[in-house]
Tab-separated table of C-alpha atoms and ligand atoms in Angstrom:
chain	number	residue	atom	x	y	z
R	1011	UNK	CA	0.004	-0.219	0.055
R	1012	UNK	CA	1.279	3.386	-0.939
R	1013	UNK	CA	0.334	6.672	0.897
R	1014	UNK	CA	1.102	9.983	-0.688
R	1015	UNK	CA	-0.020	13.583	0.075
R	1016	UNK	CA	0.228	16.113	-3.044
R	1017	UNK	CA	-1.336	19.141	-4.108
R	1018	UNK	CA	-4.347	18.618	-6.281
R	1019	UNK	CA	-6.958	20.811	-8.274
R	1020	UNK	CA	-9.992	22.310	-6.876
R	1021	UNK	CA	-11.840	20.123	-9.200
R	1022	UNK	CA	-10.385	16.786	-7.728
R	1023	UNK	CA	-11.746	17.585	-4.372
R	1024	UNK	CA	-15.480	18.118	-5.352
R	1025	UNK	CA	-16.501	14.414	-5.464
R	1026	UNK	CA	-15.140	13.582	-1.913
R	1027	UNK	CA	-16.611	16.760	-0.464
R	1028	UNK	CA	-19.997	16.148	-1.858
R	1029	UNK	CA	-20.121	12.389	-1.064
R	1030	UNK	CA	-18.803	13.048	2.577
R	1031	UNK	CA	-20.007	16.262	3.517
R	1032	UNK	CA	-23.422	17.087	1.821
R	1033	UNK	CA	-24.808	14.251	-0.092
R	1034	UNK	CA	-28.121	15.544	-0.101
R	1035	UNK	CA	-26.998	18.886	-1.515
R	1036	UNK	CA	-26.385	19.500	-5.360
R	1037	UNK	CA	-22.767	19.162	-6.414
R	1038	UNK	CA	-22.577	22.992	-6.794
R	1039	UNK	CA	-23.029	23.390	-3.045
R	1040	UNK	CA	-19.603	22.188	-2.185
R	1041	UNK	CA	-17.964	24.351	-4.868
R	1042	UNK	CA	-16.430	27.637	-3.346
R	1043	UNK	CA	-16.382	30.948	-5.112
R	1044	UNK	CA	-12.660	31.414	-4.190
R	1045	UNK	CA	-11.687	27.660	-4.948
R	1046	UNK	CA	-9.271	28.804	-7.477
R	1047	UNK	CA	-7.374	30.783	-5.212
R	1048	UNK	CA	-7.070	27.992	-2.546
R	1049	UNK	CA	-4.325	25.394	-2.287
R	1050	UNK	CA	-6.114	21.785	-2.378
R	1051	UNK	CA	-4.194	18.894	-0.819
R	1052	UNK	CA	-5.341	15.320	-1.101
R	1053	UNK	CA	-4.063	12.067	0.381
R	1054	UNK	CA	-3.874	9.247	-2.087
R	1055	UNK	CA	-3.731	5.759	-1.272
R	1056	UNK	CA	-2.569	3.664	-3.988
R	1057	UNK	CA	-3.213	6.617	-6.273
R	1058	UNK	CA	-6.809	7.162	-5.212
R	1059	UNK	CA	-7.993	10.282	-3.384
R	1060	UNK	CA	-9.328	9.171	-0.229
R	1061	UNK	CA	-8.982	12.693	1.814
R	1062	UNK	CA	-8.936	15.970	0.990
R	1063	UNK	CA	-8.573	19.452	2.313
R	1064	UNK	CA	-8.424	23.076	1.162
R	1065	UNK	CA	-6.279	25.992	2.395
R	1066	UNK	CA	-7.272	29.654	1.895
R	1067	UNK	CA	-4.701	32.174	2.742
R	1068	UNK	CA	-5.776	35.929	3.748
R	1069	UNK	CA	-3.364	38.429	4.959
R	1070	UNK	CA	-1.404	36.339	7.878
R	1071	UNK	CA	-4.104	33.684	8.550
R	1072	UNK	CA	-4.705	30.406	6.702
R	1073	UNK	CA	-8.043	28.795	6.963
R	1074	UNK	CA	-8.584	25.214	6.140
R	1075	UNK	CA	-11.877	24.283	4.699
R	1076	UNK	CA	-13.590	21.085	3.351
R	1077	UNK	CA	-11.843	18.567	5.259
R	1078	UNK	CA	-13.240	15.078	4.298
R	1079	UNK	CA	-12.184	11.553	4.392
R	1080	UNK	CA	-13.851	8.705	2.446
R	1081	UNK	CA	-16.352	7.275	4.730
R	1082	UNK	CA	-15.119	3.839	4.470
R	1083	UNK	CA	-11.532	4.978	5.279
R	1084	UNK	CA	-12.335	7.265	8.137
R	1085	UNK	CA	-10.763	6.507	11.642
R	1086	UNK	CA	-7.551	5.072	10.123
R	1087	UNK	CA	-5.515	8.151	10.755
R	1088	UNK	CA	-5.458	9.614	7.137
R	1089	UNK	CA	-7.169	12.885	8.179
R	1090	UNK	CA	-4.527	13.245	11.099
R	1091	UNK	CA	-1.707	12.694	8.294
R	1092	UNK	CA	-3.456	15.482	6.292
R	1093	UNK	CA	-4.017	17.936	8.954
R	1094	UNK	CA	-0.406	17.257	10.146
R	1095	UNK	CA	0.755	18.030	6.632
R	1096	UNK	CA	-1.041	21.493	6.478
R	1097	UNK	CA	0.288	22.407	9.809
R	1098	UNK	CA	3.530	21.566	8.642
R	1099	UNK	CA	3.036	23.681	5.373
R	1100	UNK	CA	1.829	26.776	7.216
R	1101	UNK	CA	4.448	26.722	9.847
R	1102	UNK	CA	7.025	26.855	7.440
R	1103	UNK	CA	5.599	30.009	6.042
R	1104	UNK	CA	6.890	32.952	7.624
R	1105	UNK	CA	3.925	35.121	6.484
R	1106	UNK	CA	1.519	32.897	8.223
R	1107	UNK	CA	0.886	33.289	11.896
R	1108	UNK	CA	-2.399	31.805	12.337
R	1109	UNK	CA	-4.334	28.778	11.176
R	1110	UNK	CA	-8.151	28.442	11.676
R	1111	UNK	CA	-11.117	26.711	10.551
R	1112	UNK	CA	-14.977	26.419	11.126
R	1113	UNK	CA	-15.099	23.153	13.027
R	1114	UNK	CA	-18.204	21.109	13.301
R	1115	UNK	CA	-18.929	20.961	16.905
R	1116	UNK	CA	-18.566	17.125	16.981
R	1117	UNK	CA	-14.998	17.534	15.544
R	1118	UNK	CA	-13.617	19.944	18.139
R	1119	UNK	CA	-11.944	17.183	20.468
R	1120	UNK	CA	-10.228	15.868	17.347
R	1121	UNK	CA	-8.870	19.353	16.302
R	1122	UNK	CA	-7.710	19.984	19.726
R	1123	UNK	CA	-5.265	17.166	19.763
R	1124	UNK	CA	-3.492	19.239	16.972
R	1125	UNK	CA	-3.237	22.251	19.213
R	1126	UNK	CA	-6.428	24.243	17.798
R	1127	UNK	CA	-8.097	26.190	20.611
R	1128	UNK	CA	-11.742	26.964	20.520
R	1129	UNK	CA	-12.586	30.656	20.259
R	1130	UNK	CA	-16.011	32.003	21.530
R	1131	UNK	CA	-17.134	32.487	17.884
R	1132	UNK	CA	-20.227	30.185	17.059
R	1133	UNK	CA	-22.862	29.734	14.229
R	1134	UNK	CA	-25.107	27.357	12.471
R	1135	UNK	CA	-25.289	26.446	8.844
R	1136	UNK	CA	-27.714	24.066	7.281
R	1137	UNK	CA	-28.650	22.569	11.065
R	1138	UNK	CA	-25.037	22.054	11.772
R	1139	UNK	CA	-23.411	24.002	14.732
R	1140	UNK	CA	-19.877	25.371	14.247
R	1141	UNK	CA	-17.075	26.793	16.317
R	1142	UNK	CA	-14.203	28.804	15.093
R	1143	UNK	CA	-10.956	27.134	16.210
R	1144	UNK	CA	-7.530	28.395	15.606
R	1145	UNK	CA	-4.009	27.699	16.287
R	1146	UNK	CA	-0.816	29.854	16.428
R	1147	UNK	CA	1.797	29.000	13.997
R	1148	UNK	CA	4.121	31.785	14.115
N	1500	COA	C1	-13.003	15.055	10.049
N	1500	COA	C2	-12.437	13.953	9.182
N	1500	COA	C3	-11.872	14.450	7.732
N	1500	COA	C4	-11.161	13.175	9.836
N	1500	COA	O1	-10.774	12.243	8.738
N	1500	COA	P1	-10.147	10.770	9.307
N	1500	COA	O2	-9.393	10.210	8.072
N	1500	COA	O3	-11.305	9.992	9.653
N	1500	COA	O4	-9.277	11.389	10.398
N	1500	COA	P2	-8.497	10.129	11.455
N	1500	COA	O5	-8.621	8.781	10.931
N	1500	COA	O6	-6.896	10.602	11.576
N	1500	COA	O7	-9.106	10.672	12.840
N	1500	COA	C5	-10.424	10.167	13.020
N	1500	COA	C6	-10.563	9.591	14.254
N	1500	COA	O8	-9.798	8.297	14.354
N	1500	COA	C7	-9.057	8.095	15.332
N	1500	COA	N1	-7.823	7.461	14.698
N	1500	COA	C8	-6.878	8.062	14.083
N	1500	COA	N2	-5.906	7.237	13.719
N	1500	COA	C9	-6.319	6.081	14.002
N	1500	COA	C10	-5.903	4.523	14.006
N	1500	COA	N3	-4.789	4.467	13.285
N	1500	COA	N4	-6.688	3.730	14.369
N	1500	COA	C11	-7.761	3.990	15.194
N	1500	COA	N5	-8.248	5.437	15.297
N	1500	COA	C12	-7.661	6.153	14.772
N	1500	COA	C13	-8.578	9.687	15.579
N	1500	COA	O9	-8.238	9.758	16.866
N	1500	COA	C14	-9.947	10.394	15.551
N	1500	COA	O10	-10.754	10.221	16.650
N	1500	COA	P3	-11.974	11.047	17.069
N	1500	COA	O11	-12.999	11.220	15.758
N	1500	COA	O12	-12.477	10.365	18.085
N	1500	COA	O13	-11.495	12.564	17.283
N	1500	COA	C15	-13.502	12.757	8.769
N	1500	COA	O14	-13.953	12.106	9.831
N	1500	COA	C16	-14.613	13.347	7.940
N	1500	COA	O15	-14.537	13.262	6.667
N	1500	COA	N6	-15.799	13.551	8.699
N	1500	COA	C17	-16.863	14.032	7.772
N	1500	COA	C18	-16.703	15.638	7.369
N	1500	COA	C19	-16.319	16.328	8.393
N	1500	COA	O16	-16.885	16.384	9.545
N	1500	COA	N7	-15.376	17.109	8.191
N	1500	COA	C20	-15.021	18.029	8.971
N	1500	COA	C21	-15.713	19.450	9.133
N	1500	COA	S1	-15.020	20.383	10.571
């Protein structure tokens, strides 16, 4: 078995984003207006993309969005590998001092293991509760 993390095109994330996160919405729902400005990462298992995440940098902050692992591959550590990779990427960039995300509330414990901390900012979208989490990477 070979595992590889590489940059991919936004288009290559759509299928997993849709299938894993919003299967009941149209495919367009998972396409972001600024997808072309993002840096998209895929974790490939034997050349097949099984986990994706997208990074958007604005000023000195990097936001990761649309983090999804194929349902049948969840819980095997692939998401952790991908998150560790993007933390490494932003930590090496001297212009970035913060990594943040809109975390689904049920994922806060997972992110806390990577040093992300909860802020007081919360909101709801399509019946899902979110909390903004962040990590200093300077
Ligand atoms: C969030 C998500 C991307 C994580 O990806 P993943 O590949 O399942 O991540 P991991 O396997 O590294 O970690 C998932 C869990 O398995 C555990 N785990 C990691 N490696 C493991 C291993 N080798 N053996 C057993 N468990 C393991 C982790 O500790 C984690 O536990 P937790 O959910 O209790 O915190 C994935 O669950 C997903 O796609 N969820 C649906 C979409 C979503 O919620 N996206 C995030 C929005 S904020």
